[in-house]
Every structure is written in structure tokens, then in C-alpha cells.
Amino acid sequence: MGSLAAGLAQSGEWIILARAAQGAGAAVVFSITVAMIGAVFPKQELGRAFGIFGLVATLALGLGPFVGGLVTELISWRVIFFLNLPLVVAVVVVIAAAWREPGREGPRPRFDYGGQLALMAMLLPLVLALTQGPDWGWGSPAVIALLAVAVLATPVFVLVERRSREPLIDFEVLARPLVAGCNVVVAGAQFTKIAVIVFGALYFQERLDMTPLGAGAALLTAMALTPITGSLAGSLIDRYGNRLTTLVGASRWEASGSPGWGCSRPRTSS
């Protein structure tokens, strides 16, 4: 629905709201996809499964500027959003036909609404401040107020999560060195990748006067190694484990812009 609304947008406010809906939907889809992969694949195949998942996700992000530029120049920017619709229908049909709910041990967990609200109170003002800081001024009252709210909301979020029986984020798990290290690695990889793809596209077009298609083609080089390394990394994880594969994968960020997907595989033995 967010994609359809964005394609039909008649104003800037309209498309911003539609994009917000797209973002909310994408967040749900991405997290549930990871959970579904972990639920249906046996442990000895999880590395390869997550490797393929990472490959598809990274290729989609890398091809986005190129496909978007091509469609914008040949047809219309609206088609970029309409392209999502048949893909969503196809995914719904496949999951409806093939998905089998795995057995559940114990009662269904309760959703941590308090933790969700506290997390939003922390992240939303932080992201807004970082996004608007260059335009509003880092010393402006609005940016300072947003950053102050984010700082004050952080201990509230931690307190809410520690008191929750079924927290949104389990700090005991997050305190494990392997889990914490992997989160830092993936966060760094995603930060770098988004900077290259999003701001690279803007730089090529606004500063170098490239067309949308030319900028998209130039950014394809950032994804050149991903088809080779994506599924291969998953197989190496199954054979050699998370640590070695992730460390080797971290050394190729600059070449491929792809994170070390070894961190995506849960290994209780580690």
C-alpha cells in the first residue's frame, strides 16, 4: 500500500507519508524474513541460507540506483514504486502456498509494547536530528532539543527492557562478546553501504552532473564482488564457523560494500 501510494503521490507531503509507510513495512518484512530463515533451515545449512539472503538483499540495494535511473529516464519515476507491486503479490502467493508454521514450545511470547515505545522515543529524535542537522544547523534549538530527548530516552529504554519479562532487546544476550561484536560489524557495514549507495547517487548527479542512469551504472561497481562472495561466505560459515569468516569478510567491505553475513547465523555453541 505504501508503494502504491508513493507512485500515485501528488505532493511532497504525500510521498513522504507513503515512504514512511514503506519504511514501516520494510522493517517488519526484513526482521520476519530473518526469523523465518532461522526457523525452517537446519543448523548445518543456516550459513548458506543467510549467505543467499544477504546476497539478494545486497544486490537489490546495489541495483536500485541503476534500475531507478533507467526507469526514470525511459518512463517515469512513478514506475519505480509500481515495480514493487507484482513482486509483493508473488511473494505473498509463494508464502501462502509453501509456508508451514513451525511447532511452538510453550506459550506465545507477549509483544513488548513498552519497549517499542521507549525505543521509538530514543531513535526517532536521534535520526531526525542527524538527518536535519546540516540544514537546520547543529547548534539550532530544534536539533539540540531532539538530541537531548534521545539522550534522556536512552536510560528509560534500558530500564523498561530490564524490567520486562519478554524484552524487545535482551541485554543479557547482547552482552555476549560474540553477539556484541557481530552487531558492531554489521552496523558498520550497513552504515558504509548506505553512505555509498544513497549519498553516492546524490553526489554523482548533483556535483558531477551525471544522469540518474549514469549514476546508477557507476554505483554498480560497489556490488561487483557480491554475487561471487555472497553464497560462498555462507558455505564457509557452515564449514569454518562465524569468527574466521566474519574477520575475512570484514576485509572486503571496501571492495563490495557487503557486510559479514557470518554474524547473521545464530550459533549457540559459540
PDB file of C-alpha atoms in Angstrom:
ATOM      1  CA  MET A   1       0.000   0.000   0.000  1.00  0.00           C
ATOM      2  CA  GLY A   2       2.903   2.344   0.732  1.00  0.00           C
ATOM      3  CA  SER A   3       4.437   1.678  -2.688  1.00  0.00           C
ATOM      4  CA  LEU A   4       1.100   2.233  -4.427  1.00  0.00           C
ATOM      5  CA  ALA A   5       0.527   5.486  -2.549  1.00  0.00           C
ATOM      6  CA  ALA A   6       4.050   6.709  -3.391  1.00  0.00           C
ATOM      7  CA  GLY A   7       3.538   6.001  -7.075  1.00  0.00           C
ATOM      8  CA  LEU A   8       0.284   7.966  -7.040  1.00  0.00           C
ATOM      9  CA  ALA A   9       1.682  10.862  -4.952  1.00  0.00           C
ATOM     10  CA  GLN A  10       0.579  14.369  -5.918  1.00  0.00           C
ATOM     11  CA  SER A  11       2.674  16.362  -3.438  1.00  0.00           C
ATOM     12  CA  GLY A  12       5.833  16.235  -1.383  1.00  0.00           C
ATOM     13  CA  GLU A  13       3.914  15.632   1.851  1.00  0.00           C
ATOM     14  CA  TRP A  14       2.020  12.770   0.203  1.00  0.00           C
ATOM     15  CA  ILE A  15       5.154  10.960  -0.905  1.00  0.00           C
ATOM     16  CA  ILE A  16       6.846  11.462   2.492  1.00  0.00           C
ATOM     17  CA  LEU A  17       3.918   9.783   4.265  1.00  0.00           C
ATOM     18  CA  ALA A  18       3.890   6.989   1.689  1.00  0.00           C
ATOM     19  CA  ARG A  19       7.612   6.434   2.147  1.00  0.00           C
ATOM     20  CA  ALA A  20       7.087   6.278   5.904  1.00  0.00           C
ATOM     21  CA  ALA A  21       4.555   3.501   5.341  1.00  0.00           C
ATOM     22  CA  GLN A  22       7.041   1.737   3.081  1.00  0.00           C
ATOM     23  CA  GLY A  23       9.713   2.000   5.769  1.00  0.00           C
ATOM     24  CA  ALA A  24       7.441   0.522   8.436  1.00  0.00           C
ATOM     25  CA  GLY A  25       6.514  -2.356   6.153  1.00  0.00           C
ATOM     26  CA  ALA A  26      10.112  -2.980   5.145  1.00  0.00           C
ATOM     27  CA  ALA A  27      11.214  -3.122   8.790  1.00  0.00           C
ATOM     28  CA  VAL A  28       8.603  -5.787   9.530  1.00  0.00           C
ATOM     29  CA  VAL A  29       9.367  -7.800   6.394  1.00  0.00           C
ATOM     30  CA  PHE A  30      13.125  -7.747   6.927  1.00  0.00           C
ATOM     31  CA  SER A  31      13.035  -8.880  10.560  1.00  0.00           C
ATOM     32  CA  ILE A  32      10.407 -11.556   9.958  1.00  0.00           C
ATOM     33  CA  THR A  33      12.373 -12.886   6.989  1.00  0.00           C
ATOM     34  CA  VAL A  34      15.429 -13.436   9.191  1.00  0.00           C
ATOM     35  CA  ALA A  35      13.270 -15.237  11.769  1.00  0.00           C
ATOM     36  CA  MET A  36      11.652 -17.416   9.083  1.00  0.00           C
ATOM     37  CA  ILE A  37      15.032 -18.472   7.698  1.00  0.00           C
ATOM     38  CA  GLY A  38      16.204 -19.442  11.174  1.00  0.00           C
ATOM     39  CA  ALA A  39      13.010 -21.425  11.762  1.00  0.00           C
ATOM     40  CA  VAL A  40      12.959 -23.557   8.611  1.00  0.00           C
ATOM     41  CA  PHE A  41      16.609 -24.313   7.816  1.00  0.00           C
ATOM     42  CA  PRO A  42      18.626 -26.853   9.830  1.00  0.00           C
ATOM     43  CA  LYS A  43      21.665 -25.536  11.693  1.00  0.00           C
ATOM     44  CA  GLN A  44      24.129 -27.070   9.258  1.00  0.00           C
ATOM     45  CA  GLU A  45      22.547 -25.095   6.391  1.00  0.00           C
ATOM     46  CA  LEU A  46      21.928 -21.759   8.110  1.00  0.00           C
ATOM     47  CA  GLY A  47      25.186 -20.224   6.926  1.00  0.00           C
ATOM     48  CA  ARG A  48      24.422 -20.891   3.280  1.00  0.00           C
ATOM     49  CA  ALA A  49      20.797 -19.768   3.710  1.00  0.00           C
ATOM     50  CA  PHE A  50      21.799 -16.464   5.295  1.00  0.00           C
ATOM     51  CA  GLY A  51      24.522 -16.042   2.676  1.00  0.00           C
ATOM     52  CA  ILE A  52      21.949 -16.250  -0.104  1.00  0.00           C
ATOM     53  CA  PHE A  53      19.660 -13.916   1.829  1.00  0.00           C
ATOM     54  CA  GLY A  54      22.454 -11.380   2.197  1.00  0.00           C
ATOM     55  CA  LEU A  55      23.355 -11.759  -1.462  1.00  0.00           C
ATOM     56  CA  VAL A  56      19.815 -10.984  -2.606  1.00  0.00           C
ATOM     57  CA  ALA A  57      19.419  -8.066  -0.183  1.00  0.00           C
ATOM     58  CA  THR A  58      22.740  -6.507  -1.164  1.00  0.00           C
ATOM     59  CA  LEU A  59      22.173  -6.976  -4.892  1.00  0.00           C
ATOM     60  CA  ALA A  60      18.751  -5.373  -4.594  1.00  0.00           C
ATOM     61  CA  LEU A  61      20.249  -2.373  -2.832  1.00  0.00           C
ATOM     62  CA  GLY A  62      23.076  -2.119  -5.355  1.00  0.00           C
ATOM     63  CA  LEU A  63      20.829  -2.470  -8.410  1.00  0.00           C
ATOM     64  CA  GLY A  64      18.297   0.003  -7.026  1.00  0.00           C
ATOM     65  CA  PRO A  65      20.001   3.197  -8.279  1.00  0.00           C
ATOM     66  CA  PHE A  66      20.645   1.670 -11.716  1.00  0.00           C
ATOM     67  CA  VAL A  67      17.118   0.321 -12.193  1.00  0.00           C
ATOM     68  CA  GLY A  68      15.660   3.518 -10.745  1.00  0.00           C
ATOM     69  CA  GLY A  69      17.738   5.670 -13.102  1.00  0.00           C
ATOM     70  CA  LEU A  70      16.820   3.534 -16.093  1.00  0.00           C
ATOM     71  CA  VAL A  71      13.100   3.629 -15.345  1.00  0.00           C
ATOM     72  CA  THR A  72      13.176   7.354 -14.540  1.00  0.00           C
ATOM     73  CA  GLU A  73      14.831   8.256 -17.834  1.00  0.00           C
ATOM     74  CA  LEU A  74      12.826   5.907 -20.050  1.00  0.00           C
ATOM     75  CA  ILE A  75       9.367   6.022 -18.434  1.00  0.00           C
ATOM     76  CA  SER A  76       8.651   7.849 -15.155  1.00  0.00           C
ATOM     77  CA  TRP A  77       9.830   7.927 -11.551  1.00  0.00           C
ATOM     78  CA  ARG A  78       6.390   6.668 -10.526  1.00  0.00           C
ATOM     79  CA  VAL A  79       7.104   3.281 -12.106  1.00  0.00           C
ATOM     80  CA  ILE A  80       9.889   2.757  -9.539  1.00  0.00           C
ATOM     81  CA  PHE A  81       7.215   2.316  -6.869  1.00  0.00           C
ATOM     82  CA  PHE A  82       4.824   0.346  -9.059  1.00  0.00           C
ATOM     83  CA  LEU A  83       7.541  -2.250  -9.687  1.00  0.00           C
ATOM     84  CA  ASN A  84       7.163  -3.383  -6.069  1.00  0.00           C
ATOM     85  CA  LEU A  85       3.522  -4.383  -6.508  1.00  0.00           C
ATOM     86  CA  PRO A  86       3.904  -7.551  -8.642  1.00  0.00           C
ATOM     87  CA  LEU A  87       6.895  -8.606  -6.525  1.00  0.00           C
ATOM     88  CA  VAL A  88       4.846  -8.316  -3.335  1.00  0.00           C
ATOM     89  CA  VAL A  89       1.992 -10.304  -4.890  1.00  0.00           C
ATOM     90  CA  ALA A  90       4.414 -13.030  -5.981  1.00  0.00           C
ATOM     91  CA  VAL A  91       5.945 -13.288  -2.501  1.00  0.00           C
ATOM     92  CA  VAL A  92       2.506 -13.454  -0.864  1.00  0.00           C
ATOM     93  CA  VAL A  93       1.448 -16.269  -3.213  1.00  0.00           C
ATOM     94  CA  VAL A  94       4.630 -18.281  -2.592  1.00  0.00           C
ATOM     95  CA  ILE A  95       4.465 -17.940   1.195  1.00  0.00           C
ATOM     96  CA  ALA A  96       0.740 -18.708   1.298  1.00  0.00           C
ATOM     97  CA  ALA A  97       1.382 -21.898  -0.696  1.00  0.00           C
ATOM     98  CA  ALA A  98       4.646 -23.101   0.876  1.00  0.00           C
ATOM     99  CA  TRP A  99       4.925 -21.800   4.445  1.00  0.00           C
ATOM    100  CA  ARG A 100       4.218 -24.203   7.263  1.00  0.00           C
ATOM    101  CA  GLU A 101       4.120 -22.767  10.769  1.00  0.00           C
ATOM    102  CA  PRO A 102       6.824 -24.477  12.874  1.00  0.00           C
ATOM    103  CA  GLY A 103       5.901 -26.086  16.158  1.00  0.00           C
ATOM    104  CA  ARG A 104       5.918 -23.787  19.174  1.00  0.00           C
ATOM    105  CA  GLU A 105       7.300 -24.727  22.555  1.00  0.00           C
ATOM    106  CA  GLY A 106       5.427 -23.060  25.393  1.00  0.00           C
ATOM    107  CA  PRO A 107       3.002 -20.121  25.236  1.00  0.00           C
ATOM    108  CA  ARG A 108       3.213 -17.414  22.594  1.00  0.00           C
ATOM    109  CA  PRO A 109       5.507 -14.565  23.764  1.00  0.00           C
ATOM    110  CA  ARG A 110       3.892 -11.219  24.517  1.00  0.00           C
ATOM    111  CA  PHE A 111       4.982  -8.271  22.437  1.00  0.00           C
ATOM    112  CA  ASP A 112       6.954  -5.666  24.372  1.00  0.00           C
ATOM    113  CA  TYR A 113       4.880  -2.568  23.590  1.00  0.00           C
ATOM    114  CA  GLY A 114       6.564  -0.550  26.337  1.00  0.00           C
ATOM    115  CA  GLY A 115       9.990  -1.344  24.941  1.00  0.00           C
ATOM    116  CA  GLN A 116       8.834  -0.477  21.425  1.00  0.00           C
ATOM    117  CA  LEU A 117       7.562   2.943  22.525  1.00  0.00           C
ATOM    118  CA  ALA A 118      10.733   3.635  24.513  1.00  0.00           C
ATOM    119  CA  LEU A 119      12.894   2.601  21.557  1.00  0.00           C
ATOM    120  CA  MET A 120      10.975   4.914  19.235  1.00  0.00           C
ATOM    121  CA  ALA A 121      11.299   7.750  21.743  1.00  0.00           C
ATOM    122  CA  MET A 122      15.061   7.224  21.615  1.00  0.00           C
ATOM    123  CA  LEU A 123      15.629   6.585  17.902  1.00  0.00           C
ATOM    124  CA  LEU A 124      13.142   8.896  16.166  1.00  0.00           C
ATOM    125  CA  PRO A 125      14.501  12.191  17.566  1.00  0.00           C
ATOM    126  CA  LEU A 126      18.079  10.946  17.100  1.00  0.00           C
ATOM    127  CA  VAL A 127      17.545  10.088  13.426  1.00  0.00           C
ATOM    128  CA  LEU A 128      15.635  13.313  12.791  1.00  0.00           C
ATOM    129  CA  ALA A 129      18.406  15.379  14.394  1.00  0.00           C
ATOM    130  CA  LEU A 130      21.140  13.653  12.406  1.00  0.00           C
ATOM    131  CA  THR A 131      19.154  13.980   9.183  1.00  0.00           C
ATOM    132  CA  GLN A 132      18.182  17.641   9.561  1.00  0.00           C
ATOM    133  CA  GLY A 133      21.309  18.848  11.355  1.00  0.00           C
ATOM    134  CA  PRO A 134      23.081  20.053   8.181  1.00  0.00           C
ATOM    135  CA  ASP A 135      20.014  22.093   7.110  1.00  0.00           C
ATOM    136  CA  TRP A 136      18.781  23.373  10.468  1.00  0.00           C
ATOM    137  CA  GLY A 137      22.256  23.881  11.916  1.00  0.00           C
ATOM    138  CA  TRP A 138      23.873  21.654  14.522  1.00  0.00           C
ATOM    139  CA  GLY A 139      23.569  24.396  17.105  1.00  0.00           C
ATOM    140  CA  SER A 140      19.923  25.174  16.383  1.00  0.00           C
ATOM    141  CA  PRO A 141      17.440  24.819  19.277  1.00  0.00           C
ATOM    142  CA  ALA A 142      15.461  22.146  17.376  1.00  0.00           C
ATOM    143  CA  VAL A 143      18.449  19.880  16.810  1.00  0.00           C
ATOM    144  CA  ILE A 144      19.726  20.331  20.370  1.00  0.00           C
ATOM    145  CA  ALA A 145      16.259  19.556  21.748  1.00  0.00           C
ATOM    146  CA  LEU A 146      15.959  16.407  19.627  1.00  0.00           C
ATOM    147  CA  LEU A 147      19.378  15.163  20.721  1.00  0.00           C
ATOM    148  CA  ALA A 148      18.504  15.895  24.361  1.00  0.00           C
ATOM    149  CA  VAL A 149      15.290  13.858  24.070  1.00  0.00           C
ATOM    150  CA  ALA A 150      17.232  10.954  22.553  1.00  0.00           C
ATOM    151  CA  VAL A 151      19.805  11.060  25.353  1.00  0.00           C
ATOM    152  CA  LEU A 152      17.134  11.197  28.063  1.00  0.00           C
ATOM    153  CA  ALA A 153      15.129   8.387  26.456  1.00  0.00           C
ATOM    154  CA  THR A 154      18.120   6.015  26.349  1.00  0.00           C
ATOM    155  CA  PRO A 155      18.243   5.131  30.076  1.00  0.00           C
ATOM    156  CA  VAL A 156      14.435   4.930  30.085  1.00  0.00           C
ATOM    157  CA  PHE A 157      14.595   2.331  27.316  1.00  0.00           C
ATOM    158  CA  VAL A 158      17.242   0.340  29.187  1.00  0.00           C
ATOM    159  CA  LEU A 159      15.175   0.458  32.383  1.00  0.00           C
ATOM    160  CA  VAL A 160      11.990  -0.639  30.609  1.00  0.00           C
ATOM    161  CA  GLU A 161      13.771  -3.542  28.919  1.00  0.00           C
ATOM    162  CA  ARG A 162      15.419  -4.757  32.131  1.00  0.00           C
ATOM    163  CA  ARG A 163      12.051  -4.838  33.890  1.00  0.00           C
ATOM    164  CA  SER A 164      10.229  -6.563  31.035  1.00  0.00           C
ATOM    165  CA  ARG A 165       9.678 -10.332  31.282  1.00  0.00           C
ATOM    166  CA  GLU A 166       9.894 -10.661  27.499  1.00  0.00           C
ATOM    167  CA  PRO A 167      12.002  -7.675  26.384  1.00  0.00           C
ATOM    168  CA  LEU A 168      12.237  -6.398  22.861  1.00  0.00           C
ATOM    169  CA  ILE A 169      16.041  -6.491  23.235  1.00  0.00           C
ATOM    170  CA  ASP A 170      17.542  -8.986  25.670  1.00  0.00           C
ATOM    171  CA  PHE A 171      20.566  -7.208  27.141  1.00  0.00           C
ATOM    172  CA  GLU A 172      21.919 -10.453  28.581  1.00  0.00           C
ATOM    173  CA  VAL A 173      22.225 -11.814  25.052  1.00  0.00           C
ATOM    174  CA  LEU A 174      23.537  -8.512  23.716  1.00  0.00           C
ATOM    175  CA  ALA A 175      26.256  -8.501  26.400  1.00  0.00           C
ATOM    176  CA  ARG A 176      27.863 -11.621  24.965  1.00  0.00           C
ATOM    177  CA  PRO A 177      31.114 -10.621  23.233  1.00  0.00           C
ATOM    178  CA  LEU A 178      30.307 -12.538  20.037  1.00  0.00           C
ATOM    179  CA  VAL A 179      26.833 -11.020  19.709  1.00  0.00           C
ATOM    180  CA  ALA A 180      28.013  -7.517  20.564  1.00  0.00           C
ATOM    181  CA  GLY A 181      30.944  -7.769  18.161  1.00  0.00           C
ATOM    182  CA  CYS A 182      28.758  -9.012  15.337  1.00  0.00           C
ATOM    183  CA  ASN A 183      26.281  -6.185  15.860  1.00  0.00           C
ATOM    184  CA  VAL A 184      29.096  -3.655  15.662  1.00  0.00           C
ATOM    185  CA  VAL A 185      30.419  -5.279  12.478  1.00  0.00           C
ATOM    186  CA  VAL A 186      27.024  -5.339  10.767  1.00  0.00           C
ATOM    187  CA  ALA A 187      26.200  -1.778  11.889  1.00  0.00           C
ATOM    188  CA  GLY A 188      29.497  -0.552  10.460  1.00  0.00           C
ATOM    189  CA  ALA A 189      28.905  -2.412   7.210  1.00  0.00           C
ATOM    190  CA  GLN A 190      25.377  -1.082   6.796  1.00  0.00           C
ATOM    191  CA  PHE A 191      26.488   2.466   7.651  1.00  0.00           C
ATOM    192  CA  THR A 192      29.207   2.324   4.999  1.00  0.00           C
ATOM    193  CA  LYS A 193      26.983   0.704   2.401  1.00  0.00           C
ATOM    194  CA  ILE A 194      24.135   3.193   2.804  1.00  0.00           C
ATOM    195  CA  ALA A 195      26.609   6.089   2.650  1.00  0.00           C
ATOM    196  CA  VAL A 196      27.993   4.797  -0.654  1.00  0.00           C
ATOM    197  CA  ILE A 197      24.664   3.941  -2.288  1.00  0.00           C
ATOM    198  CA  VAL A 198      22.476   6.845  -1.132  1.00  0.00           C
ATOM    199  CA  PHE A 199      24.918   9.730  -0.904  1.00  0.00           C
ATOM    200  CA  GLY A 200      26.972   8.400  -3.810  1.00  0.00           C
ATOM    201  CA  ALA A 201      23.937   8.653  -6.076  1.00  0.00           C
ATOM    202  CA  LEU A 202      23.313  12.232  -4.930  1.00  0.00           C
ATOM    203  CA  TYR A 203      26.966  13.192  -5.370  1.00  0.00           C
ATOM    204  CA  PHE A 204      27.189  11.784  -8.881  1.00  0.00           C
ATOM    205  CA  GLN A 205      24.075  13.648 -10.006  1.00  0.00           C
ATOM    206  CA  GLU A 206      24.350  16.952  -8.148  1.00  0.00           C
ATOM    207  CA  ARG A 207      28.116  17.519  -8.182  1.00  0.00           C
ATOM    208  CA  LEU A 208      29.264  15.592 -11.269  1.00  0.00           C
ATOM    209  CA  ASP A 209      26.128  16.326 -13.341  1.00  0.00           C
ATOM    210  CA  MET A 210      25.600  12.682 -14.195  1.00  0.00           C
ATOM    211  CA  THR A 211      22.209  11.407 -15.314  1.00  0.00           C
ATOM    212  CA  PRO A 212      20.245   9.098 -12.963  1.00  0.00           C
ATOM    213  CA  LEU A 213      21.102   6.193 -15.246  1.00  0.00           C
ATOM    214  CA  GLY A 214      24.799   7.114 -15.316  1.00  0.00           C
ATOM    215  CA  ALA A 215      24.929   7.425 -11.533  1.00  0.00           C
ATOM    216  CA  GLY A 216      23.236   4.051 -11.123  1.00  0.00           C
ATOM    217  CA  ALA A 217      25.662   2.418 -13.547  1.00  0.00           C
ATOM    218  CA  ALA A 218      28.639   3.905 -11.686  1.00  0.00           C
ATOM    219  CA  LEU A 219      27.368   2.533  -8.369  1.00  0.00           C
ATOM    220  CA  LEU A 220      27.140  -0.979  -9.778  1.00  0.00           C
ATOM    221  CA  THR A 221      30.897  -1.272  -9.254  1.00  0.00           C
ATOM    222  CA  ALA A 222      30.287  -1.224  -5.484  1.00  0.00           C
ATOM    223  CA  MET A 223      28.374  -4.506  -5.839  1.00  0.00           C
ATOM    224  CA  ALA A 224      30.734  -6.201  -8.294  1.00  0.00           C
ATOM    225  CA  LEU A 225      32.060  -8.849  -5.889  1.00  0.00           C
ATOM    226  CA  THR A 226      28.792  -9.555  -4.119  1.00  0.00           C
ATOM    227  CA  PRO A 227      27.487 -12.275  -6.493  1.00  0.00           C
ATOM    228  CA  ILE A 228      30.776 -14.154  -6.026  1.00  0.00           C
ATOM    229  CA  THR A 229      31.177 -13.760  -2.288  1.00  0.00           C
ATOM    230  CA  GLY A 230      27.579 -13.848  -1.020  1.00  0.00           C
ATOM    231  CA  SER A 231      26.638 -17.523  -1.182  1.00  0.00           C
ATOM    232  CA  LEU A 232      30.291 -18.599  -0.877  1.00  0.00           C
ATOM    233  CA  ALA A 233      30.558 -16.870   2.504  1.00  0.00           C
ATOM    234  CA  GLY A 234      27.551 -18.774   3.792  1.00  0.00           C
ATOM    235  CA  SER A 235      29.083 -22.110   2.827  1.00  0.00           C
ATOM    236  CA  LEU A 236      32.358 -21.136   4.504  1.00  0.00           C
ATOM    237  CA  ILE A 237      30.469 -20.300   7.702  1.00  0.00           C
ATOM    238  CA  ASP A 238      28.948 -23.772   7.755  1.00  0.00           C
ATOM    239  CA  ARG A 239      32.415 -25.243   7.397  1.00  0.00           C
ATOM    240  CA  TYR A 240      34.685 -22.930   9.419  1.00  0.00           C
ATOM    241  CA  GLY A 241      32.314 -21.091  11.760  1.00  0.00           C
ATOM    242  CA  ASN A 242      31.434 -17.442  12.309  1.00  0.00           C
ATOM    243  CA  ARG A 243      34.597 -15.881  13.638  1.00  0.00           C
ATOM    244  CA  LEU A 244      37.117 -16.604  10.898  1.00  0.00           C
ATOM    245  CA  THR A 245      34.648 -15.999   8.088  1.00  0.00           C
ATOM    246  CA  THR A 246      33.471 -12.696   9.553  1.00  0.00           C
ATOM    247  CA  LEU A 247      37.007 -11.417  10.060  1.00  0.00           C
ATOM    248  CA  VAL A 248      37.931 -12.300   6.482  1.00  0.00           C
ATOM    249  CA  GLY A 249      34.660 -10.807   5.258  1.00  0.00           C
ATOM    250  CA  ALA A 250      35.334  -7.550   7.071  1.00  0.00           C
ATOM    251  CA  SER A 251      38.465  -7.102   4.977  1.00  0.00           C
ATOM    252  CA  ARG A 252      36.398  -6.887   1.781  1.00  0.00           C
ATOM    253  CA  TRP A 253      33.966  -4.117   2.795  1.00  0.00           C
ATOM    254  CA  GLU A 254      35.712  -1.503   0.734  1.00  0.00           C
ATOM    255  CA  ALA A 255      35.507  -3.682  -2.349  1.00  0.00           C
ATOM    256  CA  SER A 256      31.917  -4.882  -2.149  1.00  0.00           C
ATOM    257  CA  GLY A 257      30.090  -2.780   0.405  1.00  0.00           C
ATOM    258  CA  SER A 258      28.634  -6.008   1.784  1.00  0.00           C
ATOM    259  CA  PRO A 259      28.538  -6.893   5.470  1.00  0.00           C
ATOM    260  CA  GLY A 260      29.977 -10.002   7.015  1.00  0.00           C
ATOM    261  CA  TRP A 261      26.896 -12.173   6.924  1.00  0.00           C
ATOM    262  CA  GLY A 262      28.529 -14.640   9.273  1.00  0.00           C
ATOM    263  CA  CYS A 263      27.124 -12.542  12.101  1.00  0.00           C
ATOM    264  CA  SER A 264      23.607 -13.369  10.981  1.00  0.00           C
ATOM    265  CA  ARG A 265      23.891 -17.018  11.873  1.00  0.00           C
ATOM    266  CA  PRO A 266      22.968 -17.946  15.435  1.00  0.00           C
ATOM    267  CA  ARG A 267      25.466 -20.414  16.875  1.00  0.00           C
ATOM    268  CA  THR A 268      24.739 -21.362  20.460  1.00  0.00           C
ATOM    269  CA  SER A 269      27.979 -23.318  20.691  1.00  0.00           C
ATOM    270  CA  SER A 270      29.903 -20.063  20.296  1.00  0.00           C
TER     271      SER A 270
END
